[in-house]
């Protein structure tokens, strides 16, 4: 595939926090003098006691221990709210845009302070103390931000569960961390449809013990059952408390939150993040990666139920005194122009979304984008999956009018913040590459035996050094933490992702290592074949998996979703095979192509390849857990029309 390079626009190099020379200098210092480098970065936030110890980390087998800034004392809510009040009391902290385009509101830093204190006082008066766990199961309404910051204020550990999860998934997560309190809403509203959140909580609590209180926010006014000894309305409780609530003094290594990974690879893990290192890293990455300047309007379309929502809707932006947009709805409601209309309505400058949304919107062509202005946009971002070069080009050309750099940010729930990414004033872009490591990050590519591969190469991505935002443990199961991340390659953090480094030292994430296929001894990432398919003008989305093949070892099975209005024909099937041969080479020719009206995705929008593998292997009876799928019905169609029957 052609490899295009986009230079840093001259005005970007001039106005950005970091240009190429500064990136090189800061990166070198972050590696040669990490203690000095990170000690300086701690100054970006307020401490009640400034840390004197910086890094104290061991990745040694059997003794993994990660501590940053350990003698520091601080409070995250103070840093995200109170410290800004002198200068920003009347500045908008959160722009909330409702599911219904006629609903939106601006919440100032002062209002945020008052609401967070109210929520914190509700929890404190119910005896929630430092270290207690609180489960938050809320839609994208401002109360979700209040609830998270209220926990941070009083030192409670929040566990946000995405409001699309089922009662069973919710119960599993409540039980795992033994939450005492649940904060939810009567109903959620997405794409004009109601989601019965309180009813889901009731169902979950039939299977979970130890919950004393359920705080219920009234969002839609829909009818719910209230248990008089357990459930309380948020607005009633809020009317009885004050808007003053002193912050808890927290040690840097006190837990801030637990977040269960989305589960695209199996049983969810309670990823634990702590206070000081996480906040420094979220704040720093938000400033540099999005080149945030005072007054910018910043929008990350993630849900607060995912780590992206934690670090880049809430904690990073608010720590930086930013204006952050929170969107309740979905990209295609009331129509496919929604994102772009919201950008025009609120004059958004920085826009951060996921490849799954870009590919879905690309499917309906340029017109819904082009009829909007988007003149306020300056920077675009992508996260969550490898972005196919075709989707990247569309995002750049159609959404960004060839004007806005794209930051393709690679990171994980486990990493707390962005680790491999362009900086818009410093990094030349290559569509599909996450480009270069952030400050303090040392990627290493190893082969299956752990041998370190130098130069231009492909293999498994590890990180050899810690960074302040790194997860500290799996909640309640440190052995699983060591086993999952530090046992495959001793002394290194193994990401689980495959990666290629090109001749310029750029990093290309090739997908999860489990998704690498081996055809006649040639290893290739599924992402590469998928990108070739998506580059065809009639294809909107593709998912590729391997299946056992008598001669080649593994064959290539491709699921292909066509652009709106394109008919699936035998001729098109042949055309696509020829196309991939031409784009990558004969070795990558798909053995099977199945036209798929929809692909199985997690609720965060990622393709669940483990299910596709089973269908490709003609084993539809052993699909495993499908409860975290966004739309389980798509699987029925795929099973019915599978190509590879024995
Ligand atoms: P689980 O760990 O529960 O299976 P998950 O890995 O999808 O779920 P996340 O932590 O949200 O949960 O996602 C991190 C993963 O997403 C990365 O390991 C990588 O595979 C993929 N990813 C994220 N950003 C990018 C990116 N910019 N380019 C390529 N892949 C990305
Ligand atoms: Mg993962």
mmCIF file of N, CA and C in Angstrom, residues 485-590:
data_model
loop_
_atom_site.group_PDB
_atom_site.id
_atom_site.type_symbol
_atom_site.label_atom_id
_atom_site.label_comp_id
_atom_site.label_asym_id
_atom_site.label_seq_id
_atom_site.Cartn_x
_atom_site.Cartn_y
_atom_site.Cartn_z
ATOM 1 N N UNK A 485 0.376 -9.459 32.566
ATOM 2 C CA UNK A 485 1.171 -8.426 31.890
ATOM 3 C C UNK A 485 2.687 -8.598 31.987
ATOM 4 N N UNK A 486 3.156 -9.367 32.964
ATOM 5 C CA UNK A 486 4.606 -9.393 33.201
ATOM 6 C C UNK A 486 5.230 -10.781 33.105
ATOM 7 N N UNK A 487 4.411 -11.807 32.812
ATOM 8 C CA UNK A 487 4.998 -13.156 32.831
ATOM 9 C C UNK A 487 5.421 -13.618 31.433
ATOM 10 N N UNK A 488 4.799 -13.057 30.380
ATOM 11 C CA UNK A 488 5.140 -13.522 29.028
ATOM 12 C C UNK A 488 6.584 -13.156 28.701
ATOM 13 N N UNK A 489 6.949 -11.912 28.972
ATOM 14 C CA UNK A 489 8.320 -11.453 28.724
ATOM 15 C C UNK A 489 8.834 -10.869 30.036
ATOM 16 N N UNK A 490 9.647 -11.612 30.707
ATOM 17 C CA UNK A 490 10.053 -11.260 32.073
ATOM 18 C C UNK A 490 10.692 -9.869 32.147
ATOM 19 N N UNK A 491 10.218 -9.093 33.125
ATOM 20 C CA UNK A 491 10.812 -7.781 33.340
ATOM 21 C C UNK A 491 10.271 -6.685 32.443
ATOM 22 N N UNK A 492 9.262 -7.044 31.597
ATOM 23 C CA UNK A 492 8.667 -6.048 30.698
ATOM 24 C C UNK A 492 7.156 -6.101 30.807
ATOM 25 N N UNK A 493 6.521 -4.969 30.528
ATOM 26 C CA UNK A 493 5.064 -4.934 30.419
ATOM 27 C C UNK A 493 4.695 -5.362 29.006
ATOM 28 N N UNK A 494 3.917 -6.435 28.875
ATOM 29 C CA UNK A 494 3.488 -6.900 27.554
ATOM 30 C C UNK A 494 2.077 -6.379 27.276
ATOM 31 N N UNK A 495 1.945 -5.673 26.148
ATOM 32 C CA UNK A 495 0.682 -4.995 25.838
ATOM 33 C C UNK A 495 -0.387 -5.923 25.269
ATOM 34 N N UNK A 496 0.038 -7.069 24.730
ATOM 35 C CA UNK A 496 -0.920 -7.944 24.038
ATOM 36 C C UNK A 496 -1.147 -7.542 22.595
ATOM 37 N N UNK A 497 -0.522 -6.452 22.161
ATOM 38 C CA UNK A 497 -0.705 -5.980 20.784
ATOM 39 C C UNK A 497 0.508 -6.331 19.923
ATOM 40 N N UNK A 498 0.214 -6.589 18.649
ATOM 41 C CA UNK A 498 1.272 -6.759 17.666
ATOM 42 C C UNK A 498 1.633 -5.399 17.094
ATOM 43 N N UNK A 499 2.850 -5.272 16.590
ATOM 44 C CA UNK A 499 3.307 -3.953 16.161
ATOM 45 C C UNK A 499 4.406 -4.078 15.114
ATOM 46 N N UNK A 500 4.394 -3.155 14.170
ATOM 47 C CA UNK A 500 5.469 -3.064 13.180
ATOM 48 C C UNK A 500 6.184 -1.736 13.384
ATOM 49 N N UNK A 501 7.525 -1.760 13.266
ATOM 50 C CA UNK A 501 8.271 -0.497 13.274
ATOM 51 C C UNK A 501 8.875 -0.338 11.887
ATOM 52 N N UNK A 502 8.639 0.810 11.260
ATOM 53 C CA UNK A 502 9.123 0.978 9.886
ATOM 54 C C UNK A 502 10.518 1.612 9.880
ATOM 55 N N UNK A 503 11.002 1.875 8.680
ATOM 56 C CA UNK A 503 12.378 2.356 8.531
ATOM 57 C C UNK A 503 12.590 3.717 9.191
ATOM 58 N N UNK A 504 11.505 4.494 9.351
ATOM 59 C CA UNK A 504 11.625 5.800 10.009
ATOM 60 C C UNK A 504 11.437 5.708 11.521
ATOM 61 N N UNK A 505 11.307 4.485 12.036
ATOM 62 C CA UNK A 505 11.076 4.336 13.469
ATOM 63 C C UNK A 505 9.644 4.614 13.878
ATOM 64 N N UNK A 506 8.734 4.620 12.918
ATOM 65 C CA UNK A 506 7.311 4.813 13.229
ATOM 66 C C UNK A 506 6.683 3.485 13.651
ATOM 67 N N UNK A 507 5.756 3.557 14.604
ATOM 68 C CA UNK A 507 5.077 2.366 15.109
ATOM 69 C C UNK A 507 3.699 2.230 14.461
ATOM 70 N N UNK A 508 3.402 0.998 14.015
ATOM 71 C CA UNK A 508 2.110 0.661 13.416
ATOM 72 C C UNK A 508 1.524 -0.489 14.222
ATOM 73 N N UNK A 509 0.416 -0.255 14.915
ATOM 74 C CA UNK A 509 -0.211 -1.323 15.694
ATOM 75 C C UNK A 509 -0.936 -2.243 14.711
ATOM 76 N N UNK A 510 -0.622 -3.538 14.767
ATOM 77 C CA UNK A 510 -1.221 -4.456 13.786
ATOM 78 C C UNK A 510 -2.411 -5.210 14.359
ATOM 79 N N UNK A 511 -2.846 -4.858 15.556
ATOM 80 C CA UNK A 511 -3.971 -5.563 16.190
ATOM 81 C C UNK A 511 -3.458 -6.399 17.346
ATOM 82 N N UNK A 512 -4.362 -7.088 18.003
ATOM 83 C CA UNK A 512 -3.945 -7.936 19.121
ATOM 84 C C UNK A 512 -3.116 -9.096 18.610
ATOM 85 N N UNK A 513 -2.169 -9.524 19.418
ATOM 86 C CA UNK A 513 -1.311 -10.627 19.017
ATOM 87 C C UNK A 513 -2.141 -11.869 18.707
ATOM 88 N N UNK A 514 -3.226 -12.075 19.471
ATOM 89 C CA UNK A 514 -4.118 -13.224 19.205
ATOM 90 C C UNK A 514 -4.687 -13.156 17.794
ATOM 91 N N UNK A 515 -4.686 -11.976 17.197
ATOM 92 C CA UNK A 515 -5.318 -11.805 15.893
ATOM 93 C C UNK A 515 -4.324 -11.926 14.738
ATOM 94 N N UNK A 516 -3.074 -12.198 15.069
ATOM 95 C CA UNK A 516 -2.097 -12.370 13.986
ATOM 96 C C UNK A 516 -2.376 -13.712 13.308
ATOM 97 N N UNK A 517 -2.345 -13.713 11.969
ATOM 98 C CA UNK A 517 -2.569 -14.982 11.279
ATOM 99 C C UNK A 517 -1.274 -15.423 10.592
ATOM 100 N N UNK A 518 -1.152 -16.742 10.472
ATOM 101 C CA UNK A 518 0.071 -17.302 9.920
ATOM 102 C C UNK A 518 -0.292 -18.144 8.705
ATOM 103 N N UNK A 519 -0.073 -17.580 7.520
ATOM 104 C CA UNK A 519 -0.452 -18.258 6.287
ATOM 105 C C UNK A 519 0.818 -18.778 5.622
ATOM 106 N N UNK A 520 0.915 -20.090 5.523
ATOM 107 C CA UNK A 520 2.102 -20.739 4.925
ATOM 108 C C UNK A 520 3.396 -20.147 5.487
ATOM 109 N N UNK A 521 3.403 -19.928 6.789
ATOM 110 C CA UNK A 521 4.617 -19.432 7.433
ATOM 111 C C UNK A 521 4.797 -17.918 7.384
ATOM 112 N N UNK A 522 3.891 -17.214 6.720
ATOM 113 C CA UNK A 522 3.970 -15.750 6.715
ATOM 114 C C UNK A 522 3.046 -15.198 7.779
ATOM 115 N N UNK A 523 3.626 -14.427 8.703
ATOM 116 C CA UNK A 523 2.784 -13.837 9.750
ATOM 117 C C UNK A 523 2.266 -12.483 9.293
ATOM 118 N N UNK A 524 0.976 -12.274 9.428
ATOM 119 C CA UNK A 524 0.475 -10.921 9.120
ATOM 120 C C UNK A 524 -0.617 -10.522 10.094
ATOM 121 N N UNK A 525 -0.721 -9.226 10.327
ATOM 122 C CA UNK A 525 -1.745 -8.702 11.215
ATOM 123 C C UNK A 525 -3.074 -8.639 10.473
ATOM 124 N N UNK A 526 -4.147 -8.948 11.185
ATOM 125 C CA UNK A 526 -5.465 -8.865 10.548
ATOM 126 C C UNK A 526 -5.730 -7.440 10.066
ATOM 127 N N UNK A 527 -5.180 -6.457 10.781
ATOM 128 C CA UNK A 527 -5.431 -5.053 10.435
ATOM 129 C C UNK A 527 -4.985 -4.736 9.010
ATOM 130 N N UNK A 528 -3.906 -5.383 8.568
ATOM 131 C CA UNK A 528 -3.358 -5.094 7.256
ATOM 132 C C UNK A 528 -4.328 -5.537 6.145
ATOM 133 N N UNK A 529 -4.853 -6.755 6.297
ATOM 134 C CA UNK A 529 -5.783 -7.277 5.293
ATOM 135 C C UNK A 529 -7.092 -6.475 5.331
ATOM 136 N N UNK A 530 -7.516 -6.138 6.543
ATOM 137 C CA UNK A 530 -8.743 -5.345 6.674
ATOM 138 C C UNK A 530 -8.598 -3.987 5.999
ATOM 139 N N UNK A 531 -7.453 -3.372 6.191
ATOM 140 C CA UNK A 531 -7.246 -2.054 5.585
ATOM 141 C C UNK A 531 -7.251 -2.142 4.068
ATOM 142 N N UNK A 532 -6.704 -3.233 3.524
ATOM 143 C CA UNK A 532 -6.725 -3.405 2.069
ATOM 144 C C UNK A 532 -8.171 -3.508 1.589
ATOM 145 N N UNK A 533 -8.975 -4.263 2.295
ATOM 146 C CA UNK A 533 -10.382 -4.412 1.889
ATOM 147 C C UNK A 533 -11.127 -3.081 1.984
ATOM 148 N N UNK A 534 -10.916 -2.371 3.090
ATOM 149 C CA UNK A 534 -11.635 -1.102 3.285
ATOM 150 C C UNK A 534 -11.195 -0.065 2.247
ATOM 151 N N UNK A 535 -10.013 -0.258 1.688
ATOM 152 C CA UNK A 535 -9.539 0.682 0.669
ATOM 153 C C UNK A 535 -10.325 0.541 -0.638
ATOM 154 N N UNK A 536 -11.061 -0.558 -0.798
ATOM 155 C CA UNK A 536 -11.904 -0.721 -1.992
ATOM 156 C C UNK A 536 -13.133 0.168 -1.853
ATOM 157 N N UNK A 537 -13.503 0.829 -2.973
ATOM 158 C CA UNK A 537 -14.548 1.862 -2.856
ATOM 159 C C UNK A 537 -15.916 1.318 -2.450
ATOM 160 N N UNK A 538 -16.146 0.016 -2.644
ATOM 161 C CA UNK A 538 -17.480 -0.509 -2.303
ATOM 162 C C UNK A 538 -17.545 -1.073 -0.886
ATOM 163 N N UNK A 539 -16.406 -1.079 -0.184
ATOM 164 C CA UNK A 539 -16.365 -1.706 1.140
ATOM 165 C C UNK A 539 -16.375 -0.647 2.234
ATOM 166 N N UNK A 540 -17.238 -0.853 3.232
ATOM 167 C CA UNK A 540 -17.256 0.109 4.329
ATOM 168 C C UNK A 540 -16.486 -0.414 5.532
ATOM 169 N N UNK A 541 -16.603 -1.694 5.794
ATOM 170 C CA UNK A 541 -15.920 -2.226 6.965
ATOM 171 C C UNK A 541 -15.550 -3.681 6.698
ATOM 172 N N UNK A 542 -14.458 -4.146 7.327
ATOM 173 C CA UNK A 542 -14.046 -5.528 7.137
ATOM 174 C C UNK A 542 -13.434 -6.065 8.411
ATOM 175 N N UNK A 543 -13.655 -7.359 8.647
ATOM 176 C CA UNK A 543 -13.001 -8.029 9.771
ATOM 177 C C UNK A 543 -12.412 -9.328 9.252
ATOM 178 N N UNK A 544 -11.159 -9.569 9.602
ATOM 179 C CA UNK A 544 -10.452 -10.724 9.072
ATOM 180 C C UNK A 544 -10.000 -11.622 10.217
ATOM 181 N N UNK A 545 -10.195 -12.939 10.034
ATOM 182 C CA UNK A 545 -9.698 -13.897 11.029
ATOM 183 C C UNK A 545 -9.048 -15.061 10.292
ATOM 184 N N UNK A 546 -8.281 -15.851 11.028
ATOM 185 C CA UNK A 546 -7.703 -17.057 10.453
ATOM 186 C C UNK A 546 -8.593 -18.261 10.751
ATOM 187 N N UNK A 547 -8.455 -19.310 9.920
ATOM 188 C CA UNK A 547 -9.129 -20.581 10.237
ATOM 189 C C UNK A 547 -8.185 -21.700 9.813
ATOM 190 N N UNK A 548 -8.311 -22.872 10.441
ATOM 191 C CA UNK A 548 -7.369 -23.954 10.138
ATOM 192 C C UNK A 548 -7.472 -24.348 8.669
ATOM 193 N N UNK A 549 -6.328 -24.478 8.009
ATOM 194 C CA UNK A 549 -6.309 -24.791 6.585
ATOM 195 C C UNK A 549 -5.309 -25.927 6.371
ATOM 196 N N UNK A 550 -5.749 -26.998 5.689
ATOM 197 C CA UNK A 550 -4.928 -28.211 5.558
ATOM 198 C C UNK A 550 -3.553 -27.932 4.980
ATOM 199 N N UNK A 551 -3.481 -27.086 3.989
ATOM 200 C CA UNK A 551 -2.201 -26.880 3.302
ATOM 201 C C UNK A 551 -1.436 -25.691 3.863
ATOM 202 N N UNK A 552 -2.139 -24.589 4.040
ATOM 203 C CA UNK A 552 -1.445 -23.347 4.431
ATOM 204 C C UNK A 552 -1.247 -23.176 5.940
ATOM 205 N N UNK A 553 -1.808 -24.098 6.725
ATOM 206 C CA UNK A 553 -1.760 -23.901 8.175
ATOM 207 C C UNK A 553 -2.954 -23.072 8.618
ATOM 208 N N UNK A 554 -2.970 -21.823 8.172
ATOM 209 C CA UNK A 554 -4.142 -20.985 8.406
ATOM 210 C C UNK A 554 -4.590 -20.366 7.085
ATOM 211 N N UNK A 555 -5.896 -20.291 6.906
ATOM 212 C CA UNK A 555 -6.447 -19.589 5.765
ATOM 213 C C UNK A 555 -7.025 -18.266 6.234
ATOM 214 N N UNK A 556 -7.376 -17.406 5.274
ATOM 215 C CA UNK A 556 -7.903 -16.080 5.612
ATOM 216 C C UNK A 556 -9.396 -16.025 5.329
ATOM 217 N N UNK A 557 -10.131 -15.668 6.339
ATOM 218 C CA UNK A 557 -11.583 -15.564 6.239
ATOM 219 C C UNK A 557 -11.938 -14.100 6.489
ATOM 220 N N UNK A 558 -12.601 -13.477 5.504
ATOM 221 C CA UNK A 558 -12.909 -12.045 5.636
ATOM 222 C C UNK A 558 -14.413 -11.811 5.693
ATOM 223 N N UNK A 559 -14.822 -11.065 6.654
ATOM 224 C CA UNK A 559 -16.213 -10.601 6.740
ATOM 225 C C UNK A 559 -16.229 -9.172 6.215
ATOM 226 N N UNK A 560 -17.119 -8.909 5.250
ATOM 227 C CA UNK A 560 -17.084 -7.619 4.581
ATOM 228 C C UNK A 560 -18.461 -6.944 4.630
ATOM 229 N N UNK A 561 -18.491 -5.718 5.124
ATOM 230 C CA UNK A 561 -19.720 -4.912 5.089
ATOM 231 C C UNK A 561 -19.597 -3.916 3.949
ATOM 232 N N UNK A 562 -20.603 -3.884 3.086
ATOM 233 C CA UNK A 562 -20.537 -3.033 1.896
ATOM 234 C C UNK A 562 -21.099 -1.649 2.171
ATOM 235 N N UNK A 563 -20.708 -0.707 1.325
ATOM 236 C CA UNK A 563 -21.260 0.643 1.396
ATOM 237 C C UNK A 563 -22.773 0.592 1.187
ATOM 238 N N UNK A 564 -23.463 1.575 1.726
ATOM 239 C CA UNK A 564 -24.917 1.631 1.577
ATOM 240 C C UNK A 564 -25.283 1.530 0.093
ATOM 241 N N UNK A 565 -26.223 0.653 -0.241
ATOM 242 C CA UNK A 565 -26.713 0.557 -1.617
ATOM 243 C C UNK A 565 -25.949 -0.392 -2.531
ATOM 244 N N UNK A 566 -24.790 -0.915 -2.102
ATOM 245 C CA UNK A 566 -24.020 -1.823 -2.962
ATOM 246 C C UNK A 566 -24.548 -3.254 -2.803
ATOM 247 N N UNK A 567 -24.765 -3.946 -3.939
ATOM 248 C CA UNK A 567 -25.293 -5.308 -3.893
ATOM 249 C C UNK A 567 -24.165 -6.332 -3.717
ATOM 250 N N UNK A 568 -24.345 -7.310 -2.831
ATOM 251 C CA UNK A 568 -23.355 -8.380 -2.696
ATOM 252 C C UNK A 568 -23.513 -9.384 -3.843
ATOM 253 N N UNK A 569 -22.516 -9.495 -4.703
ATOM 254 C CA UNK A 569 -22.613 -10.439 -5.827
ATOM 255 C C UNK A 569 -21.368 -11.321 -5.861
ATOM 256 N N UNK A 570 -21.468 -12.421 -6.614
ATOM 257 C CA UNK A 570 -20.323 -13.319 -6.817
ATOM 258 C C UNK A 570 -19.166 -12.563 -7.482
ATOM 259 N N UNK A 571 -19.530 -11.716 -8.450
ATOM 260 C CA UNK A 571 -18.494 -10.955 -9.155
ATOM 261 C C UNK A 571 -17.729 -10.046 -8.199
ATOM 262 N N UNK A 572 -18.472 -9.429 -7.294
ATOM 263 C CA UNK A 572 -17.823 -8.529 -6.341
ATOM 264 C C UNK A 572 -16.891 -9.329 -5.425
ATOM 265 N N UNK A 573 -17.342 -10.510 -5.054
ATOM 266 C CA UNK A 573 -16.507 -11.371 -4.212
ATOM 267 C C UNK A 573 -15.156 -11.627 -4.907
ATOM 268 N N UNK A 574 -15.228 -11.984 -6.182
ATOM 269 C CA UNK A 574 -13.985 -12.258 -6.941
ATOM 270 C C UNK A 574 -13.138 -10.995 -7.072
ATOM 271 N N UNK A 575 -13.844 -9.894 -7.319
ATOM 272 C CA UNK A 575 -13.137 -8.626 -7.471
ATOM 273 C C UNK A 575 -12.348 -8.282 -6.190
ATOM 274 N N UNK A 576 -12.954 -8.566 -5.044
ATOM 275 C CA UNK A 576 -12.284 -8.232 -3.774
ATOM 276 C C UNK A 576 -11.058 -9.110 -3.546
ATOM 277 N N UNK A 577 -11.159 -10.380 -3.926
ATOM 278 C CA UNK A 577 -9.995 -11.268 -3.784
ATOM 279 C C UNK A 577 -8.848 -10.739 -4.646
ATOM 280 N N UNK A 578 -9.176 -10.398 -5.894
ATOM 281 C CA UNK A 578 -8.151 -9.863 -6.803
ATOM 282 C C UNK A 578 -7.555 -8.573 -6.253
ATOM 283 N N UNK A 579 -8.409 -7.766 -5.704
ATOM 284 C CA UNK A 579 -8.013 -6.471 -5.132
ATOM 285 C C UNK A 579 -6.980 -6.645 -4.009
ATOM 286 N N UNK A 580 -7.262 -7.586 -3.092
ATOM 287 C CA UNK A 580 -6.334 -7.796 -1.972
ATOM 288 C C UNK A 580 -5.000 -8.361 -2.473
ATOM 289 N N UNK A 581 -5.073 -9.272 -3.452
ATOM 290 C CA UNK A 581 -3.822 -9.807 -4.060
ATOM 291 C C UNK A 581 -2.971 -8.670 -4.584
ATOM 292 N N UNK A 582 -3.640 -7.729 -5.231
ATOM 293 C CA UNK A 582 -2.918 -6.622 -5.839
ATOM 294 C C UNK A 582 -2.373 -5.673 -4.752
ATOM 295 N N UNK A 583 -3.170 -5.413 -3.721
ATOM 296 C CA UNK A 583 -2.782 -4.449 -2.676
ATOM 297 C C UNK A 583 -1.646 -4.981 -1.795
ATOM 298 N N UNK A 584 -1.754 -6.243 -1.388
ATOM 299 C CA UNK A 584 -0.755 -6.763 -0.432
ATOM 300 C C UNK A 584 0.119 -7.839 -1.076
ATOM 301 N N UNK A 585 -0.487 -8.709 -1.864
ATOM 302 C CA UNK A 585 0.266 -9.816 -2.460
ATOM 303 C C UNK A 585 -0.560 -11.081 -2.386
ATOM 304 N N UNK A 586 -0.193 -12.090 -3.209
ATOM 305 C CA UNK A 586 -0.988 -13.324 -3.288
ATOM 306 C C UNK A 586 -1.131 -14.012 -1.934
ATOM 307 N N UNK A 587 -0.137 -13.865 -1.076
ATOM 308 C CA UNK A 587 -0.171 -14.553 0.213
ATOM 309 C C UNK A 587 -1.367 -14.100 1.062
ATOM 310 N N UNK A 588 -1.832 -12.886 0.805
ATOM 311 C CA UNK A 588 -2.918 -12.329 1.627
ATOM 312 C C UNK A 588 -4.302 -12.536 1.005
ATOM 313 N N UNK A 589 -4.386 -13.280 -0.099
ATOM 314 C CA UNK A 589 -5.699 -13.495 -0.736
ATOM 315 C C UNK A 589 -6.674 -14.160 0.225
ATOM 316 N N UNK A 590 -7.828 -13.568 0.423
ATOM 317 C CA UNK A 590 -8.811 -14.226 1.281
ATOM 318 C C UNK A 590 -9.276 -15.551 0.669
#
